[in-house]
């Protein structure tokens, strides 16, 4: 069962990677007409999924940067398409830069718990300094 999930995640990761090669990770300007801010519980779920996506991408040989792009694309799609970029405690939509900076930090944090061997020493050091 887990093998098929891993294979599906890998296929999805590669699809996202190649589909968005010439475009930004997310389009922060695209907002659905009616959206609700992402709750803290939803954010936690999305970030956990992104950390797992990152770990699977790294385990399957993607470099750190590409693995991070795949993880950010997945969560970014949900945050911006379902929630219009609005998260609990922040009345204005996040910009793409705000989203990428904050989410990347959270993905690395999750990866350090879930697959610490897949986070390069340089990124571990930067995370610990932060």
mmCIF file of N, CA and C in Angstrom:
data_model
loop_
_atom_site.group_PDB
_atom_site.id
_atom_site.type_symbol
_atom_site.label_atom_id
_atom_site.label_comp_id
_atom_site.label_asym_id
_atom_site.label_seq_id
_atom_site.Cartn_x
_atom_site.Cartn_y
_atom_site.Cartn_z
ATOM 1 N N UNK A 1 0.817 -1.187 0.000
ATOM 2 C CA UNK A 1 0.000 0.000 0.000
ATOM 3 C C UNK A 1 0.865 1.255 0.000
ATOM 4 N N UNK A 2 1.849 1.335 0.904
ATOM 5 C CA UNK A 2 2.689 2.518 0.983
ATOM 6 C C UNK A 2 3.534 2.682 -0.265
ATOM 7 N N UNK A 3 3.900 1.578 -0.905
ATOM 8 C CA UNK A 3 4.665 1.658 -2.139
ATOM 9 C C UNK A 3 3.879 2.358 -3.233
ATOM 10 N N UNK A 4 2.576 2.056 -3.334
ATOM 11 C CA UNK A 4 1.753 2.700 -4.361
ATOM 12 C C UNK A 4 1.529 4.166 -4.029
ATOM 13 N N UNK A 5 1.397 4.504 -2.749
ATOM 14 C CA UNK A 5 1.271 5.904 -2.348
ATOM 15 C C UNK A 5 2.549 6.647 -2.699
ATOM 16 N N UNK A 6 3.691 6.036 -2.389
ATOM 17 C CA UNK A 6 4.968 6.660 -2.692
ATOM 18 C C UNK A 6 5.115 6.864 -4.198
ATOM 19 N N UNK A 7 4.717 5.864 -4.986
ATOM 20 C CA UNK A 7 4.803 5.969 -6.439
ATOM 21 C C UNK A 7 3.879 7.078 -6.947
ATOM 22 N N UNK A 8 2.676 7.184 -6.390
ATOM 23 C CA UNK A 8 1.725 8.222 -6.799
ATOM 24 C C UNK A 8 2.254 9.608 -6.458
ATOM 25 N N UNK A 9 2.817 9.733 -5.249
ATOM 26 C CA UNK A 9 3.385 11.023 -4.854
ATOM 27 C C UNK A 9 4.553 11.405 -5.751
ATOM 28 N N UNK A 10 5.356 10.427 -6.099
ATOM 29 C CA UNK A 10 6.492 10.698 -6.975
ATOM 30 C C UNK A 10 6.011 11.170 -8.343
ATOM 31 N N UNK A 11 5.012 10.503 -8.889
ATOM 32 C CA UNK A 11 4.458 10.909 -10.190
ATOM 33 C C UNK A 11 3.883 12.318 -10.101
ATOM 34 N N UNK A 12 3.157 12.601 -9.030
ATOM 35 C CA UNK A 12 2.576 13.929 -8.859
ATOM 36 C C UNK A 12 3.670 14.975 -8.720
ATOM 37 N N UNK A 13 4.719 14.650 -7.981
ATOM 38 C CA UNK A 13 5.818 15.583 -7.798
ATOM 39 C C UNK A 13 6.486 15.911 -9.129
ATOM 40 N N UNK A 14 6.739 14.900 -9.930
ATOM 41 C CA UNK A 14 7.362 15.141 -11.222
ATOM 42 C C UNK A 14 6.424 15.916 -12.141
ATOM 43 N N UNK A 15 5.140 15.628 -12.100
ATOM 44 C CA UNK A 15 4.180 16.359 -12.924
ATOM 45 C C UNK A 15 4.193 17.836 -12.561
ATOM 46 N N UNK A 16 4.165 18.124 -11.258
ATOM 47 C CA UNK A 16 4.199 19.514 -10.817
ATOM 48 C C UNK A 16 5.502 20.188 -11.215
ATOM 49 N N UNK A 17 6.580 19.469 -11.079
ATOM 50 C CA UNK A 17 7.874 20.044 -11.395
ATOM 51 C C UNK A 17 7.959 20.428 -12.856
ATOM 52 N N UNK A 18 7.576 19.526 -13.749
ATOM 53 C CA UNK A 18 7.704 19.800 -15.163
ATOM 54 C C UNK A 18 6.607 20.727 -15.679
ATOM 55 N N UNK A 19 5.441 20.692 -15.083
ATOM 56 C CA UNK A 19 4.351 21.560 -15.530
ATOM 57 C C UNK A 19 4.646 23.023 -15.217
ATOM 58 N N UNK A 20 5.352 23.283 -14.141
ATOM 59 C CA UNK A 20 5.582 24.664 -13.741
ATOM 60 C C UNK A 20 6.992 25.158 -13.962
ATOM 61 N N UNK A 21 7.732 24.520 -14.830
ATOM 62 C CA UNK A 21 9.134 24.894 -15.021
ATOM 63 C C UNK A 21 9.311 26.344 -15.457
ATOM 64 N N UNK A 22 8.417 26.875 -16.288
ATOM 65 C CA UNK A 22 8.610 28.229 -16.786
ATOM 66 C C UNK A 22 7.739 29.243 -16.064
ATOM 67 N N UNK A 23 7.055 28.827 -15.012
ATOM 68 C CA UNK A 23 6.160 29.725 -14.304
ATOM 69 C C UNK A 23 6.537 29.768 -12.831
ATOM 70 N N UNK A 24 6.084 30.829 -12.123
ATOM 71 C CA UNK A 24 6.344 30.893 -10.687
ATOM 72 C C UNK A 24 5.703 29.712 -9.969
ATOM 73 N N UNK A 25 6.131 29.481 -8.740
ATOM 74 C CA UNK A 25 5.597 28.371 -7.955
ATOM 75 C C UNK A 25 4.092 28.507 -7.794
ATOM 76 N N UNK A 26 3.628 29.693 -7.484
ATOM 77 C CA UNK A 26 2.197 29.961 -7.353
ATOM 78 C C UNK A 26 1.908 31.316 -7.951
ATOM 79 N N UNK A 27 0.661 31.586 -8.246
ATOM 80 C CA UNK A 27 0.263 32.897 -8.713
ATOM 81 C C UNK A 27 -0.533 33.555 -7.599
ATOM 82 N N UNK A 28 0.123 34.412 -6.847
ATOM 83 C CA UNK A 28 -0.488 35.029 -5.677
ATOM 84 C C UNK A 28 -1.635 35.958 -6.043
ATOM 85 N N UNK A 29 -1.740 36.379 -7.288
ATOM 86 C CA UNK A 29 -2.791 37.294 -7.700
ATOM 87 C C UNK A 29 -4.103 36.579 -8.010
ATOM 88 N N UNK A 30 -4.079 35.278 -8.197
ATOM 89 C CA UNK A 30 -5.279 34.525 -8.532
ATOM 90 C C UNK A 30 -6.028 34.184 -7.251
ATOM 91 N N UNK A 31 -7.249 34.696 -7.142
ATOM 92 C CA UNK A 31 -8.053 34.417 -5.968
ATOM 93 C C UNK A 31 -9.462 34.032 -6.393
ATOM 94 N N UNK A 32 -9.986 32.944 -5.855
ATOM 95 C CA UNK A 32 -11.375 32.594 -6.133
ATOM 96 C C UNK A 32 -12.301 33.663 -5.568
ATOM 97 N N UNK A 33 -13.534 33.713 -6.073
ATOM 98 C CA UNK A 33 -14.480 34.745 -5.660
ATOM 99 C C UNK A 33 -14.761 34.691 -4.159
ATOM 100 N N UNK A 34 -15.098 33.529 -3.628
ATOM 101 C CA UNK A 34 -15.400 33.407 -2.201
ATOM 102 C C UNK A 34 -14.446 32.389 -1.584
ATOM 103 N N UNK A 35 -13.666 32.844 -0.658
ATOM 104 C CA UNK A 35 -12.731 31.948 0.012
ATOM 105 C C UNK A 35 -12.793 32.187 1.509
ATOM 106 N N UNK A 36 -12.374 31.176 2.249
ATOM 107 C CA UNK A 36 -12.253 31.304 3.695
ATOM 108 C C UNK A 36 -10.771 31.176 4.027
ATOM 109 N N UNK A 37 -10.306 31.945 5.007
ATOM 110 C CA UNK A 37 -8.905 31.798 5.404
ATOM 111 C C UNK A 37 -8.602 30.364 5.823
ATOM 112 N N UNK A 38 -7.405 29.927 5.543
ATOM 113 C CA UNK A 38 -6.974 28.604 6.001
ATOM 114 C C UNK A 38 -6.850 28.646 7.516
ATOM 115 N N UNK A 39 -7.466 27.693 8.173
ATOM 116 C CA UNK A 39 -7.375 27.623 9.632
ATOM 117 C C UNK A 39 -5.994 27.100 10.028
ATOM 118 N N UNK A 40 -5.672 27.239 11.302
ATOM 119 C CA UNK A 40 -4.391 26.713 11.784
ATOM 120 C C UNK A 40 -4.313 25.198 11.574
ATOM 121 N N UNK A 41 -5.427 24.504 11.777
ATOM 122 C CA UNK A 41 -5.458 23.055 11.557
ATOM 123 C C UNK A 41 -5.220 22.697 10.102
ATOM 124 N N UNK A 42 -5.854 23.445 9.192
ATOM 125 C CA UNK A 42 -5.639 23.201 7.761
ATOM 126 C C UNK A 42 -4.188 23.482 7.371
ATOM 127 N N UNK A 43 -3.653 24.597 7.866
ATOM 128 C CA UNK A 43 -2.248 24.916 7.570
ATOM 129 C C UNK A 43 -1.321 23.811 8.038
ATOM 130 N N UNK A 44 -1.562 23.308 9.238
ATOM 131 C CA UNK A 44 -0.742 22.228 9.772
ATOM 132 C C UNK A 44 -0.798 21.004 8.864
ATOM 133 N N UNK A 45 -1.996 20.661 8.415
ATOM 134 C CA UNK A 45 -2.162 19.509 7.515
ATOM 135 C C UNK A 45 -1.416 19.748 6.207
ATOM 136 N N UNK A 46 -1.597 20.922 5.597
ATOM 137 C CA UNK A 46 -0.937 21.231 4.327
ATOM 138 C C UNK A 46 0.585 21.185 4.469
ATOM 139 N N UNK A 47 1.079 21.704 5.578
ATOM 140 C CA UNK A 47 2.536 21.721 5.784
ATOM 141 C C UNK A 47 3.084 20.314 6.010
ATOM 142 N N UNK A 48 2.336 19.470 6.700
ATOM 143 C CA UNK A 48 2.763 18.080 6.881
ATOM 144 C C UNK A 48 2.813 17.357 5.536
ATOM 145 N N UNK A 49 1.815 17.593 4.703
ATOM 146 C CA UNK A 49 1.803 16.984 3.373
ATOM 147 C C UNK A 49 2.994 17.482 2.565
ATOM 148 N N UNK A 50 3.297 18.763 2.664
ATOM 149 C CA UNK A 50 4.438 19.319 1.930
ATOM 150 C C UNK A 50 5.765 18.736 2.402
ATOM 151 N N UNK A 51 5.909 18.537 3.701
ATOM 152 C CA UNK A 51 7.140 17.954 4.223
ATOM 153 C C UNK A 51 7.313 16.522 3.714
ATOM 154 N N UNK A 52 6.219 15.761 3.698
ATOM 155 C CA UNK A 52 6.282 14.391 3.171
ATOM 156 C C UNK A 52 6.615 14.410 1.685
ATOM 157 N N UNK A 53 6.002 15.326 0.938
ATOM 158 C CA UNK A 53 6.284 15.459 -0.495
ATOM 159 C C UNK A 53 7.763 15.765 -0.713
ATOM 160 N N UNK A 54 8.301 16.671 0.090
ATOM 161 C CA UNK A 54 9.724 17.006 0.016
ATOM 162 C C UNK A 54 10.575 15.760 0.275
ATOM 163 N N UNK A 55 10.244 15.022 1.318
ATOM 164 C CA UNK A 55 11.020 13.826 1.668
ATOM 165 C C UNK A 55 10.985 12.782 0.552
ATOM 166 N N UNK A 56 9.818 12.572 -0.052
ATOM 167 C CA UNK A 56 9.700 11.604 -1.139
ATOM 168 C C UNK A 56 10.523 12.070 -2.348
ATOM 169 N N UNK A 57 10.440 13.348 -2.664
ATOM 170 C CA UNK A 57 11.206 13.881 -3.796
ATOM 171 C C UNK A 57 12.707 13.691 -3.567
ATOM 172 N N UNK A 58 13.162 13.992 -2.363
ATOM 173 C CA UNK A 58 14.602 13.841 -2.047
ATOM 174 C C UNK A 58 15.007 12.370 -2.102
ATOM 175 N N UNK A 59 14.181 11.499 -1.550
ATOM 176 C CA UNK A 59 14.467 10.069 -1.545
ATOM 177 C C UNK A 59 14.565 9.523 -2.966
ATOM 178 N N UNK A 60 13.815 10.128 -3.880
ATOM 179 C CA UNK A 60 13.830 9.695 -5.278
ATOM 180 C C UNK A 60 14.853 10.437 -6.125
ATOM 181 N N UNK A 61 15.777 11.131 -5.487
ATOM 182 C CA UNK A 61 16.918 11.682 -6.195
ATOM 183 C C UNK A 61 16.844 13.124 -6.638
ATOM 184 N N UNK A 62 15.746 13.846 -6.364
ATOM 185 C CA UNK A 62 15.706 15.252 -6.727
ATOM 186 C C UNK A 62 16.635 16.031 -5.810
ATOM 187 N N UNK A 63 17.261 17.068 -6.348
ATOM 188 C CA UNK A 63 18.125 17.886 -5.498
ATOM 189 C C UNK A 63 17.262 18.710 -4.536
ATOM 190 N N UNK A 64 17.917 19.351 -3.597
ATOM 191 C CA UNK A 64 17.210 20.084 -2.548
ATOM 192 C C UNK A 64 16.297 21.150 -3.135
ATOM 193 N N UNK A 65 16.805 21.968 -4.034
ATOM 194 C CA UNK A 65 16.041 23.085 -4.600
ATOM 195 C C UNK A 65 14.796 22.593 -5.331
ATOM 196 N N UNK A 66 14.953 21.589 -6.167
ATOM 197 C CA UNK A 66 13.806 21.060 -6.913
ATOM 198 C C UNK A 66 12.799 20.400 -5.981
ATOM 199 N N UNK A 67 13.285 19.710 -4.974
ATOM 200 C CA UNK A 67 12.382 19.092 -4.001
ATOM 201 C C UNK A 67 11.574 20.149 -3.259
ATOM 202 N N UNK A 68 12.219 21.247 -2.935
ATOM 203 C CA UNK A 68 11.524 22.346 -2.253
ATOM 204 C C UNK A 68 10.484 22.971 -3.188
ATOM 205 N N UNK A 69 10.813 23.126 -4.462
ATOM 206 C CA UNK A 69 9.855 23.678 -5.427
ATOM 207 C C UNK A 69 8.611 22.802 -5.517
ATOM 208 N N UNK A 70 8.822 21.502 -5.554
ATOM 209 C CA UNK A 70 7.694 20.574 -5.624
ATOM 210 C C UNK A 70 6.831 20.703 -4.368
ATOM 211 N N UNK A 71 7.453 20.733 -3.216
ATOM 212 C CA UNK A 71 6.710 20.843 -1.956
ATOM 213 C C UNK A 71 5.949 22.167 -1.874
ATOM 214 N N UNK A 72 6.586 23.264 -2.287
ATOM 215 C CA UNK A 72 5.937 24.574 -2.245
ATOM 216 C C UNK A 72 4.796 24.664 -3.259
ATOM 217 N N UNK A 73 4.974 24.061 -4.418
ATOM 218 C CA UNK A 73 3.919 24.099 -5.440
ATOM 219 C C UNK A 73 2.660 23.417 -4.935
ATOM 220 N N UNK A 74 2.815 22.306 -4.251
ATOM 221 C CA UNK A 74 1.649 21.578 -3.743
ATOM 222 C C UNK A 74 0.869 22.385 -2.727
ATOM 223 N N UNK A 75 1.534 22.879 -1.724
ATOM 224 C CA UNK A 75 0.835 23.641 -0.685
ATOM 225 C C UNK A 75 0.395 24.990 -1.224
ATOM 226 N N UNK A 76 1.186 25.584 -2.108
ATOM 227 C CA UNK A 76 0.816 26.882 -2.682
ATOM 228 C C UNK A 76 -0.459 26.814 -3.483
ATOM 229 N N UNK A 77 -0.611 25.740 -4.228
ATOM 230 C CA UNK A 77 -1.821 25.566 -5.013
ATOM 231 C C UNK A 77 -3.050 25.569 -4.111
ATOM 232 N N UNK A 78 -2.976 24.876 -3.001
ATOM 233 C CA UNK A 78 -4.119 24.809 -2.083
ATOM 234 C C UNK A 78 -4.351 26.163 -1.410
ATOM 235 N N UNK A 79 -3.299 26.769 -0.898
ATOM 236 C CA UNK A 79 -3.448 28.045 -0.175
ATOM 237 C C UNK A 79 -4.035 29.126 -1.081
ATOM 238 N N UNK A 80 -3.548 29.201 -2.313
ATOM 239 C CA UNK A 80 -4.013 30.271 -3.193
ATOM 240 C C UNK A 80 -5.306 29.944 -3.928
ATOM 241 N N UNK A 81 -5.532 28.688 -4.286
ATOM 242 C CA UNK A 81 -6.765 28.372 -5.006
ATOM 243 C C UNK A 81 -7.953 28.182 -4.067
ATOM 244 N N UNK A 82 -7.738 27.554 -2.933
ATOM 245 C CA UNK A 82 -8.843 27.281 -2.008
ATOM 246 C C UNK A 82 -9.075 28.427 -1.025
ATOM 247 N N UNK A 83 -7.986 29.097 -0.617
ATOM 248 C CA UNK A 83 -8.097 30.111 0.439
ATOM 249 C C UNK A 83 -7.746 31.521 -0.037
ATOM 250 N N UNK A 84 -7.457 31.681 -1.311
ATOM 251 C CA UNK A 84 -7.139 33.010 -1.837
ATOM 252 C C UNK A 84 -5.888 33.626 -1.227
ATOM 253 N N UNK A 85 -5.020 32.790 -0.668
ATOM 254 C CA UNK A 85 -3.782 33.285 -0.057
ATOM 255 C C UNK A 85 -3.969 33.821 1.349
ATOM 256 N N UNK A 86 -5.171 33.674 1.897
ATOM 257 C CA UNK A 86 -5.459 34.202 3.234
ATOM 258 C C UNK A 86 -5.344 33.071 4.251
ATOM 259 N N UNK A 87 -4.611 33.350 5.325
ATOM 260 C CA UNK A 87 -4.430 32.373 6.392
ATOM 261 C C UNK A 87 -4.905 32.972 7.714
ATOM 262 N N UNK A 88 -5.211 32.111 8.652
ATOM 263 C CA UNK A 88 -5.692 32.549 9.963
ATOM 264 C C UNK A 88 -4.728 33.567 10.569
ATOM 265 N N UNK A 89 -5.301 34.628 11.123
ATOM 266 C CA UNK A 89 -4.488 35.639 11.790
ATOM 267 C C UNK A 89 -3.898 36.688 10.863
ATOM 268 N N UNK A 90 -4.137 36.577 9.573
ATOM 269 C CA UNK A 90 -3.613 37.537 8.609
ATOM 270 C C UNK A 90 -4.760 37.923 7.669
ATOM 271 N N UNK A 91 -5.328 39.119 7.836
ATOM 272 C CA UNK A 91 -6.516 39.483 7.054
ATOM 273 C C UNK A 91 -6.247 39.693 5.557
ATOM 274 N N UNK A 92 -5.021 39.999 5.194
ATOM 275 C CA UNK A 92 -4.680 40.223 3.788
ATOM 276 C C UNK A 92 -4.064 38.966 3.191
ATOM 277 N N UNK A 93 -4.281 38.754 1.903
ATOM 278 C CA UNK A 93 -3.643 37.603 1.248
ATOM 279 C C UNK A 93 -2.117 37.712 1.307
ATOM 280 N N UNK A 94 -1.476 36.571 1.466
ATOM 281 C CA UNK A 94 -0.021 36.532 1.439
ATOM 282 C C UNK A 94 0.475 36.842 0.032
ATOM 283 N N UNK A 95 1.627 37.482 -0.049
ATOM 284 C CA UNK A 95 2.279 37.620 -1.341
ATOM 285 C C UNK A 95 3.014 36.314 -1.621
ATOM 286 N N UNK A 96 3.408 36.110 -2.866
ATOM 287 C CA UNK A 96 4.143 34.893 -3.189
ATOM 288 C C UNK A 96 5.441 34.822 -2.385
ATOM 289 N N UNK A 97 6.119 35.955 -2.205
ATOM 290 C CA UNK A 97 7.370 35.979 -1.438
ATOM 291 C C UNK A 97 7.127 35.611 0.026
ATOM 292 N N UNK A 98 6.085 36.186 0.637
ATOM 293 C CA UNK A 98 5.768 35.840 2.027
ATOM 294 C C UNK A 98 5.461 34.351 2.158
ATOM 295 N N UNK A 99 4.654 33.875 1.224
ATOM 296 C CA UNK A 99 4.290 32.465 1.242
ATOM 297 C C UNK A 99 5.522 31.578 1.134
ATOM 298 N N UNK A 100 6.366 31.834 0.116
ATOM 299 C CA UNK A 100 7.528 30.978 -0.140
ATOM 300 C C UNK A 100 8.499 30.985 1.038
ATOM 301 N N UNK A 101 8.761 32.162 1.597
ATOM 302 C CA UNK A 101 9.708 32.258 2.717
ATOM 303 C C UNK A 101 9.226 31.491 3.935
ATOM 304 N N UNK A 102 7.990 31.750 4.329
ATOM 305 C CA UNK A 102 7.455 31.108 5.528
ATOM 306 C C UNK A 102 7.263 29.611 5.340
ATOM 307 N N UNK A 103 6.756 29.236 4.189
ATOM 308 C CA UNK A 103 6.456 27.826 3.958
ATOM 309 C C UNK A 103 7.730 27.004 3.817
ATOM 310 N N UNK A 104 8.734 27.539 3.137
ATOM 311 C CA UNK A 104 10.001 26.816 2.989
ATOM 312 C C UNK A 104 10.602 26.504 4.355
ATOM 313 N N UNK A 105 10.538 27.458 5.255
ATOM 314 C CA UNK A 105 11.054 27.244 6.603
ATOM 315 C C UNK A 105 10.291 26.117 7.295
ATOM 316 N N UNK A 106 8.981 26.112 7.139
ATOM 317 C CA UNK A 106 8.159 25.058 7.753
ATOM 318 C C UNK A 106 8.388 23.697 7.107
ATOM 319 N N UNK A 107 8.614 23.679 5.802
ATOM 320 C CA UNK A 107 8.895 22.408 5.122
ATOM 321 C C UNK A 107 10.216 21.827 5.626
ATOM 322 N N UNK A 108 11.238 22.669 5.752
ATOM 323 C CA UNK A 108 12.529 22.193 6.264
ATOM 324 C C UNK A 108 12.366 21.685 7.691
ATOM 325 N N UNK A 109 11.600 22.398 8.499
ATOM 326 C CA UNK A 109 11.360 21.956 9.875
ATOM 327 C C UNK A 109 10.713 20.568 9.893
ATOM 328 N N UNK A 110 9.698 20.370 9.066
ATOM 329 C CA UNK A 110 9.037 19.066 8.985
ATOM 330 C C UNK A 110 9.961 17.991 8.449
ATOM 331 N N UNK A 111 10.783 18.351 7.462
ATOM 332 C CA UNK A 111 11.720 17.387 6.891
ATOM 333 C C UNK A 111 12.787 16.983 7.912
ATOM 334 N N UNK A 112 13.201 17.902 8.754
ATOM 335 C CA UNK A 112 14.192 17.573 9.781
ATOM 336 C C UNK A 112 13.634 16.567 10.787
ATOM 337 N N UNK A 113 12.316 16.559 10.955
ATOM 338 C CA UNK A 113 11.679 15.570 11.829
ATOM 339 C C UNK A 113 11.417 14.262 11.083
ATOM 340 N N UNK A 114 11.013 14.362 9.809
ATOM 341 C CA UNK A 114 10.585 13.179 9.072
ATOM 342 C C UNK A 114 11.658 12.478 8.265
ATOM 343 N N UNK A 115 12.614 13.245 7.739
ATOM 344 C CA UNK A 115 13.668 12.646 6.906
ATOM 345 C C UNK A 115 14.948 13.474 7.038
ATOM 346 N N UNK A 116 15.497 13.549 8.233
ATOM 347 C CA UNK A 116 16.642 14.430 8.477
ATOM 348 C C UNK A 116 17.846 14.156 7.574
ATOM 349 N N UNK A 117 18.021 12.921 7.130
ATOM 350 C CA UNK A 117 19.163 12.607 6.264
ATOM 351 C C UNK A 117 19.005 13.215 4.875
ATOM 352 N N UNK A 118 17.795 13.632 4.522
ATOM 353 C CA UNK A 118 17.538 14.204 3.203
ATOM 354 C C UNK A 118 17.719 15.724 3.164
ATOM 355 N N UNK A 119 17.997 16.327 4.320
ATOM 356 C CA UNK A 119 18.238 17.772 4.377
ATOM 357 C C UNK A 119 19.747 17.987 4.409
ATOM 358 N N UNK A 120 20.294 18.654 3.381
ATOM 359 C CA UNK A 120 21.743 18.875 3.337
ATOM 360 C C UNK A 120 22.250 19.660 4.553
ATOM 361 N N UNK A 121 23.499 19.421 4.902
ATOM 362 C CA UNK A 121 24.108 20.055 6.077
ATOM 363 C C UNK A 121 24.003 21.579 6.023
ATOM 364 N N UNK A 122 24.204 22.151 4.853
ATOM 365 C CA UNK A 122 24.136 23.616 4.715
ATOM 366 C C UNK A 122 22.755 24.133 5.111
ATOM 367 N N UNK A 123 21.700 23.472 4.645
ATOM 368 C CA UNK A 123 20.348 23.905 4.972
ATOM 369 C C UNK A 123 20.021 23.653 6.444
ATOM 370 N N UNK A 124 20.547 22.569 7.011
ATOM 371 C CA UNK A 124 20.351 22.321 8.443
ATOM 372 C C UNK A 124 20.986 23.441 9.247
ATOM 373 N N UNK A 125 22.179 23.838 8.847
ATOM 374 C CA UNK A 125 22.904 24.906 9.544
ATOM 375 C C UNK A 125 22.137 26.220 9.440
ATOM 376 N N UNK A 126 21.646 26.552 8.247
ATOM 377 C CA UNK A 126 20.875 27.785 8.065
ATOM 378 C C UNK A 126 19.601 27.757 8.895
ATOM 379 N N UNK A 127 18.945 26.616 8.926
ATOM 380 C CA UNK A 127 17.724 26.475 9.715
ATOM 381 C C UNK A 127 18.027 26.690 11.198
ATOM 382 N N UNK A 128 19.089 26.063 11.686
ATOM 383 C CA UNK A 128 19.440 26.198 13.102
ATOM 384 C C UNK A 128 19.823 27.620 13.471
ATOM 385 N N UNK A 129 20.445 28.356 12.540
ATOM 386 C CA UNK A 129 20.775 29.760 12.792
ATOM 387 C C UNK A 129 19.515 30.595 12.897
ATOM 388 N N UNK A 130 18.533 30.270 12.050
ATOM 389 C CA UNK A 130 17.297 31.026 12.038
ATOM 390 C C UNK A 130 16.564 30.850 13.354
#
